[in-house]
CSV table of C-alpha atoms and ligand atoms in Angstrom, one decimal:
chain,number,residue,atom,x,y,z
A,1,MET,CA,-3.7,-83.0,82.8
A,2,LEU,CA,-1.4,-82.8,79.7
A,3,GLN,CA,-3.4,-79.7,78.6
A,4,ALA,CA,-2.7,-77.9,81.9
A,5,PHE,CA,0.9,-78.9,81.6
A,6,ASN,CA,1.2,-77.5,78.1
A,7,GLU,CA,-0.2,-74.2,79.2
A,8,LEU,CA,3.2,-73.7,81.0
A,9,ALA,CA,4.9,-73.7,77.5
A,10,PRO,CA,5.1,-69.9,77.2
A,11,PHE,CA,7.1,-69.8,80.5
A,12,VAL,CA,9.6,-72.4,79.5
A,13,VAL,CA,12.6,-70.0,79.7
A,14,PRO,CA,11.9,-68.4,83.1
A,15,LEU,CA,10.8,-71.9,84.5
A,16,SER,CA,14.1,-73.4,83.2
A,17,ILE,CA,16.1,-70.6,84.8
A,18,LEU,CA,14.5,-71.1,88.2
A,19,PHE,CA,15.0,-74.9,87.8
A,20,GLY,CA,18.6,-74.2,86.9
A,21,LEU,CA,19.2,-72.4,90.2
A,22,LEU,CA,17.9,-75.4,92.2
A,23,VAL,CA,19.9,-77.9,90.0
A,24,GLY,CA,23.0,-75.7,90.3
A,25,SER,CA,22.7,-75.9,94.1
A,26,PHE,CA,22.6,-79.7,93.9
A,27,LEU,CA,25.5,-79.7,91.5
A,28,ASN,CA,27.6,-77.9,94.1
A,29,VAL,CA,27.1,-80.9,96.3
A,30,VAL,CA,27.9,-83.3,93.5
A,31,ILE,CA,31.0,-81.5,92.5
A,32,TYR,CA,32.4,-81.5,96.0
A,33,ARG,CA,31.2,-84.9,97.2
A,34,VAL,CA,31.6,-87.3,94.2
A,35,PRO,CA,35.4,-87.1,94.1
A,36,VAL,CA,35.6,-87.6,97.9
A,37,MET,CA,33.2,-90.6,97.6
A,38,MET,CA,35.5,-92.1,95.0
A,39,GLU,CA,38.6,-91.6,97.0
A,40,ARG,CA,37.0,-93.1,100.1
A,41,SER,CA,35.8,-96.2,98.3
A,42,TRP,CA,39.2,-96.7,96.8
A,43,THR,CA,40.8,-96.5,100.2
A,44,VAL,CA,38.4,-99.0,101.7
A,45,PHE,CA,38.8,-101.3,98.7
A,46,ALA,CA,42.6,-101.1,98.8
A,47,LYS,CA,42.7,-101.8,102.5
A,48,GLU,CA,40.4,-104.8,102.1
A,49,HIS,CA,42.5,-106.1,99.3
A,50,LEU,CA,45.7,-105.8,101.5
A,51,GLY,CA,43.9,-107.4,104.4
A,52,MET,CA,44.0,-104.2,106.5
A,53,GLN,CA,41.2,-102.8,108.6
A,54,ALA,CA,39.5,-99.6,107.4
A,55,THR,CA,39.0,-97.0,110.1
A,56,GLU,CA,35.6,-96.1,111.5
A,57,GLU,CA,35.9,-92.7,109.8
A,58,GLU,CA,36.5,-94.3,106.4
A,59,LEU,CA,33.5,-96.6,106.8
A,60,ARG,CA,31.1,-93.8,108.0
A,61,PRO,CA,28.4,-93.2,105.3
A,62,PHE,CA,29.4,-90.4,103.0
A,63,ASN,CA,27.2,-89.8,99.9
A,64,LEU,CA,25.2,-87.1,98.2
A,65,ILE,CA,22.7,-87.0,101.1
A,66,LYS,CA,24.6,-88.0,104.2
A,67,PRO,CA,26.1,-86.3,106.2
A,68,ASP,CA,24.2,-83.0,106.2
A,69,SER,CA,25.9,-79.9,104.8
A,70,ARG,CA,28.1,-78.2,107.4
A,71,CYS,CA,30.4,-75.2,107.5
A,72,PRO,CA,33.9,-76.6,106.8
A,73,LYS,CA,35.3,-74.3,109.5
A,74,CYS,CA,33.0,-74.3,112.5
A,75,GLU,CA,31.0,-77.4,111.5
A,76,SER,CA,27.6,-75.8,112.3
A,77,PRO,CA,24.9,-77.3,110.1
A,78,VAL,CA,23.5,-75.4,107.2
A,79,LYS,CA,19.9,-74.5,108.0
A,80,PRO,CA,17.2,-74.9,105.3
A,81,TRP,CA,16.8,-71.1,104.8
A,82,GLN,CA,20.6,-70.9,104.3
A,83,ASN,CA,20.3,-73.4,101.4
A,84,ILE,CA,18.2,-71.2,99.0
A,85,PRO,CA,20.3,-70.8,95.8
A,86,VAL,CA,22.0,-67.4,95.4
A,87,ILE,CA,19.5,-65.7,97.8
A,88,SER,CA,21.0,-67.2,100.9
A,89,TYR,CA,24.5,-66.3,99.8
A,90,LEU,CA,23.3,-62.6,99.5
A,91,LEU,CA,21.4,-62.7,102.8
A,92,LEU,CA,24.4,-64.1,104.5
A,93,ARG,CA,26.6,-61.6,102.7
A,94,GLY,CA,28.8,-64.5,101.6
A,95,ARG,CA,29.7,-65.6,105.1
A,96,CYS,CA,28.9,-68.5,107.4
A,97,GLY,CA,25.9,-67.6,109.6
A,98,THR,CA,27.7,-68.7,112.8
A,99,CYS,CA,31.5,-68.1,112.5
A,100,LYS,CA,31.4,-65.6,109.6
A,101,THR,CA,34.0,-67.5,107.6
A,102,PRO,CA,33.7,-66.4,103.9
A,103,ILE,CA,31.8,-68.9,101.7
A,104,SER,CA,33.4,-69.5,98.3
A,105,LYS,CA,31.9,-67.3,95.5
A,106,ARG,CA,32.0,-70.4,93.4
A,107,TYR,CA,28.8,-71.7,95.0
A,108,PRO,CA,26.5,-68.9,93.8
A,109,ALA,CA,28.6,-68.7,90.6
A,110,ILE,CA,27.8,-72.3,89.7
A,111,GLU,CA,24.1,-71.8,90.6
A,112,LEU,CA,23.9,-68.7,88.3
A,113,LEU,CA,25.9,-70.5,85.5
A,114,THR,CA,23.5,-73.5,85.6
A,115,ALA,CA,20.5,-71.2,85.5
A,116,LEU,CA,21.9,-69.2,82.6
A,117,LEU,CA,22.8,-72.4,80.6
A,118,PHE,CA,19.3,-73.9,81.3
A,119,GLY,CA,17.7,-70.6,80.1
A,120,ILE,CA,19.7,-70.8,76.8
A,121,VAL,CA,18.7,-74.5,76.2
A,122,ALA,CA,15.0,-73.6,76.8
A,123,TRP,CA,15.3,-70.5,74.6
A,124,ARG,CA,16.8,-72.6,71.8
A,125,TYR,CA,14.6,-75.7,71.9
A,126,GLY,CA,11.4,-74.4,73.5
A,127,TRP,CA,8.8,-76.6,75.2
A,128,SER,CA,10.1,-80.0,73.9
A,129,MET,CA,11.7,-83.3,74.7
A,130,VAL,CA,15.0,-81.9,73.3
A,131,THR,CA,14.9,-79.2,76.0
A,132,LEU,CA,14.2,-81.8,78.7
A,133,GLY,CA,17.2,-83.9,77.5
A,134,GLY,CA,19.3,-80.8,77.0
A,135,LEU,CA,18.8,-79.7,80.7
A,136,LEU,CA,20.1,-83.1,81.9
A,137,PHE,CA,22.9,-83.0,79.4
A,138,THR,CA,23.8,-79.5,80.6
A,139,ALA,CA,23.7,-80.4,84.3
A,140,MET,CA,26.0,-83.4,83.9
A,141,LEU,CA,28.5,-81.4,81.8
A,142,VAL,CA,28.6,-78.7,84.4
A,143,ALA,CA,29.4,-81.3,87.1
A,144,LEU,CA,32.0,-83.0,85.0
A,145,THR,CA,33.7,-79.7,84.0
A,146,PHE,CA,34.2,-78.6,87.6
A,147,ILE,CA,35.1,-82.0,89.0
A,148,ASP,CA,37.8,-82.4,86.2
A,149,ALA,CA,39.1,-78.9,86.8
A,150,ASP,CA,39.4,-79.5,90.5
A,151,THR,CA,40.6,-83.1,90.7
A,152,GLN,CA,41.6,-84.3,87.1
A,153,TYR,CA,38.9,-87.0,87.4
A,154,LEU,CA,36.0,-87.6,85.1
A,155,PRO,CA,34.1,-90.1,87.3
A,156,ASP,CA,32.6,-93.2,85.7
A,157,GLN,CA,29.5,-92.5,87.8
A,158,LEU,CA,28.8,-89.5,85.6
A,159,THR,CA,30.4,-90.3,82.2
A,160,LEU,CA,28.9,-93.8,81.8
A,161,PRO,CA,25.3,-92.8,82.5
A,162,LEU,CA,25.8,-89.8,80.1
A,163,ILE,CA,26.6,-92.4,77.3
A,164,TRP,CA,23.5,-94.5,78.0
A,165,ILE,CA,21.2,-91.5,78.4
A,166,GLY,CA,22.5,-90.0,75.2
A,167,LEU,CA,21.7,-93.3,73.3
A,168,LEU,CA,18.2,-93.3,74.9
A,169,PHE,CA,17.7,-89.6,74.1
A,170,ASN,CA,18.3,-90.4,70.4
A,171,LEU,CA,16.3,-93.7,70.4
A,172,ASN,CA,13.7,-91.9,68.3
A,173,GLY,CA,16.1,-89.5,66.7
A,174,ALA,CA,15.6,-86.5,69.1
A,175,PHE,CA,18.9,-84.9,68.0
A,176,VAL,CA,20.5,-87.3,65.6
A,177,PRO,CA,19.4,-90.7,64.2
A,178,LEU,CA,20.1,-93.6,66.5
A,179,TYR,CA,22.7,-95.2,64.2
A,180,SER,CA,24.7,-91.9,64.3
A,181,ALA,CA,24.4,-91.9,68.1
A,182,VAL,CA,25.7,-95.5,68.4
A,183,LEU,CA,28.6,-94.8,66.0
A,184,GLY,CA,29.3,-91.5,67.8
A,185,ALA,CA,29.6,-93.4,71.1
A,186,PHE,CA,31.9,-96.0,69.5
A,187,TRP,CA,34.1,-93.7,67.6
A,188,GLY,CA,34.2,-91.1,70.4
A,189,TYR,CA,35.9,-93.7,72.6
A,190,MET,CA,38.0,-95.3,69.9
A,191,ALA,CA,39.4,-92.1,68.4
A,192,LEU,CA,40.9,-90.9,71.6
A,193,TRP,CA,42.0,-94.4,72.7
A,194,LEU,CA,43.8,-94.8,69.4
A,195,LEU,CA,45.4,-91.4,69.6
A,196,CYS,CA,46.6,-92.1,73.1
A,197,TYR,CA,47.9,-95.5,72.1
A,198,ILE,CA,49.9,-94.1,69.3
A,199,TYR,CA,51.2,-91.3,71.5
A,200,LYS,CA,52.3,-93.8,74.1
A,201,LEU,CA,54.1,-96.0,71.5
A,202,LEU,CA,55.9,-92.9,70.2
A,203,THR,CA,56.8,-91.2,73.5
A,204,GLY,CA,56.3,-93.8,76.2
A,205,LYS,CA,54.1,-91.3,78.0
A,206,ILE,CA,50.3,-91.3,78.8
A,207,GLY,CA,48.8,-88.2,77.3
A,208,MET,CA,45.2,-88.4,78.4
A,209,GLY,CA,43.0,-90.0,81.0
A,210,GLY,CA,40.5,-92.8,80.2
A,211,GLY,CA,37.8,-90.5,81.5
A,212,ASP,CA,38.3,-88.3,78.4
A,213,PHE,CA,37.6,-91.3,76.1
A,214,LYS,CA,34.3,-91.9,77.9
A,215,LEU,CA,33.3,-88.3,77.9
A,216,LEU,CA,33.9,-88.1,74.1
A,217,ALA,CA,31.9,-91.3,73.7
A,218,ALA,CA,29.1,-89.7,75.6
A,219,LEU,CA,29.2,-86.5,73.5
A,220,GLY,CA,29.2,-88.8,70.4
A,221,ALA,CA,26.1,-90.5,71.8
A,222,TRP,CA,24.3,-87.2,72.2
A,223,LEU,CA,25.6,-85.3,69.2
A,224,GLY,CA,26.2,-88.0,66.6
A,225,VAL,CA,29.3,-89.4,64.8
A,226,GLY,CA,29.3,-86.7,62.1
A,227,ILE,CA,30.2,-83.9,64.4
A,228,LEU,CA,33.2,-85.7,66.2
A,229,PRO,CA,36.1,-84.3,64.1
A,230,VAL,CA,34.7,-80.7,64.5
A,231,LEU,CA,34.2,-81.4,68.2
A,232,VAL,CA,37.7,-82.6,68.8
A,233,PHE,CA,39.1,-79.6,66.8
A,234,MET,CA,37.0,-77.1,68.8
A,235,SER,CA,38.0,-78.7,72.1
A,236,ALA,CA,41.7,-78.4,71.3
A,237,PHE,CA,41.1,-74.7,70.3
A,238,ILE,CA,39.2,-74.0,73.5
A,239,GLY,CA,41.8,-75.9,75.5
A,240,ILE,CA,44.6,-73.7,74.1
A,241,ILE,CA,42.7,-70.5,74.9
A,242,MET,CA,41.9,-71.7,78.5
A,243,ALA,CA,45.6,-72.7,79.0
A,244,VAL,CA,46.7,-69.2,77.9
A,245,ILE,CA,44.1,-67.4,80.1
A,246,MET,CA,44.9,-69.5,83.1
A,247,LYS,CA,48.6,-69.4,82.4
A,248,VAL,CA,49.1,-73.2,82.8
A,249,ALA,CA,52.7,-73.7,83.8
A,250,LYS,CA,54.9,-75.9,81.7
A,251,GLY,CA,54.6,-79.6,82.6
A,252,GLN,CA,51.5,-78.9,84.8
A,253,GLN,CA,48.7,-81.4,84.3
A,254,PHE,CA,46.0,-79.8,82.1
A,255,ALA,CA,42.4,-81.1,82.2
A,256,PHE,CA,41.0,-81.8,78.8
A,257,GLY,CA,37.5,-82.6,80.0
A,258,PRO,CA,36.3,-79.0,80.5
A,259,SER,CA,37.2,-78.2,76.9
A,260,LEU,CA,35.4,-81.2,75.6
A,261,ALA,CA,32.3,-80.4,77.7
A,262,ILE,CA,32.3,-76.7,76.6
A,263,ALA,CA,32.7,-77.7,72.9
A,264,GLY,CA,30.0,-80.4,73.2
A,265,TRP,CA,27.5,-77.9,74.8
A,266,ILE,CA,28.2,-75.2,72.1
A,267,ILE,CA,27.5,-77.8,69.4
A,268,PHE,CA,24.3,-78.9,71.2
A,269,ILE,CA,23.0,-75.3,71.1
A,270,ALA,CA,24.4,-74.1,67.8
A,271,ASN,CA,24.8,-77.2,65.7
A,272,ASP,CA,23.7,-75.6,62.4
A,273,GLU,CA,25.8,-72.4,63.0
A,274,VAL,CA,28.9,-74.4,63.9
A,275,MET,CA,28.5,-76.5,60.7
A,276,ALA,CA,27.9,-73.5,58.5
A,277,LEU,CA,31.1,-71.9,59.9
A,278,VAL,CA,33.1,-75.1,59.2
A,279,ARG,CA,31.8,-75.3,55.6
A,280,TRP,CA,32.6,-71.6,55.1
A,281,TRP,CA,36.1,-72.2,56.5
A,282,LEU,CA,36.7,-75.3,54.3
A,283,ASN,CA,35.5,-73.5,51.2
A,284,SER,CA,37.5,-70.4,51.8
A,285,SER,CA,40.7,-72.3,52.5
A,286,GLY,CA,40.3,-74.2,49.2
A,287,PHE,CA,39.4,-77.8,50.3
B,1,ZN,ZN1,31.1,-71.5,110.2
């Protein structure tokens, strides 16, 4: 059995790309539904707390499976053949099969992006446990990136499991030794918490959401404590570039989560190269 399984090893990159298309399709559902699920549960909780009656609509099941996907415009259900990643979008020419309302290009884009990132992980780490963990890491970071960009939330339902899975992943030192993963989770959280606390003492303002602390804790659990300073520096750099590209208006809320996720993923793929670059930079600037 294991032998037959291992014969798939030469195809790890194309298999991961195909798998990425499917996972990307599921991530589209996660990205759209998880924030709605959170807001619905807050509403029901708040109403209960205030002794108010939640409406029937608010109590209707809404999760990753229920209700079935529908066109937001004409509410006609999405048929199975219309749910094939990328291909359905092309067959439908980017429009709803019933009412011809354009479907957002973001759906196939997220499917293609996930496939591409999965392919890179498989190319980098081959037929291994690191690849298996890396695909999960990648999928969760894609979901968190787009949810944060859309809503400014980094849901606990994703950040907290990402911490535990990162610690499990490194239980036998898959990426870093376990002590480094545990310290990474601890200092990832504490570093941003402290920074925020000091910022609040100085300015009276809250500079960052608690979700960012948990995401950095998760990245620390996966990538180890040693990389955290570089990770934060890289995230700030990526954040500035993104703010310039997207022309973030003055005073507008800017999501830090995507920058953290992108920097964390780059370090996962190119840890040695990033560290070599840092050493070169430190040497050439005379430290
Ligand atoms: Zn429609």
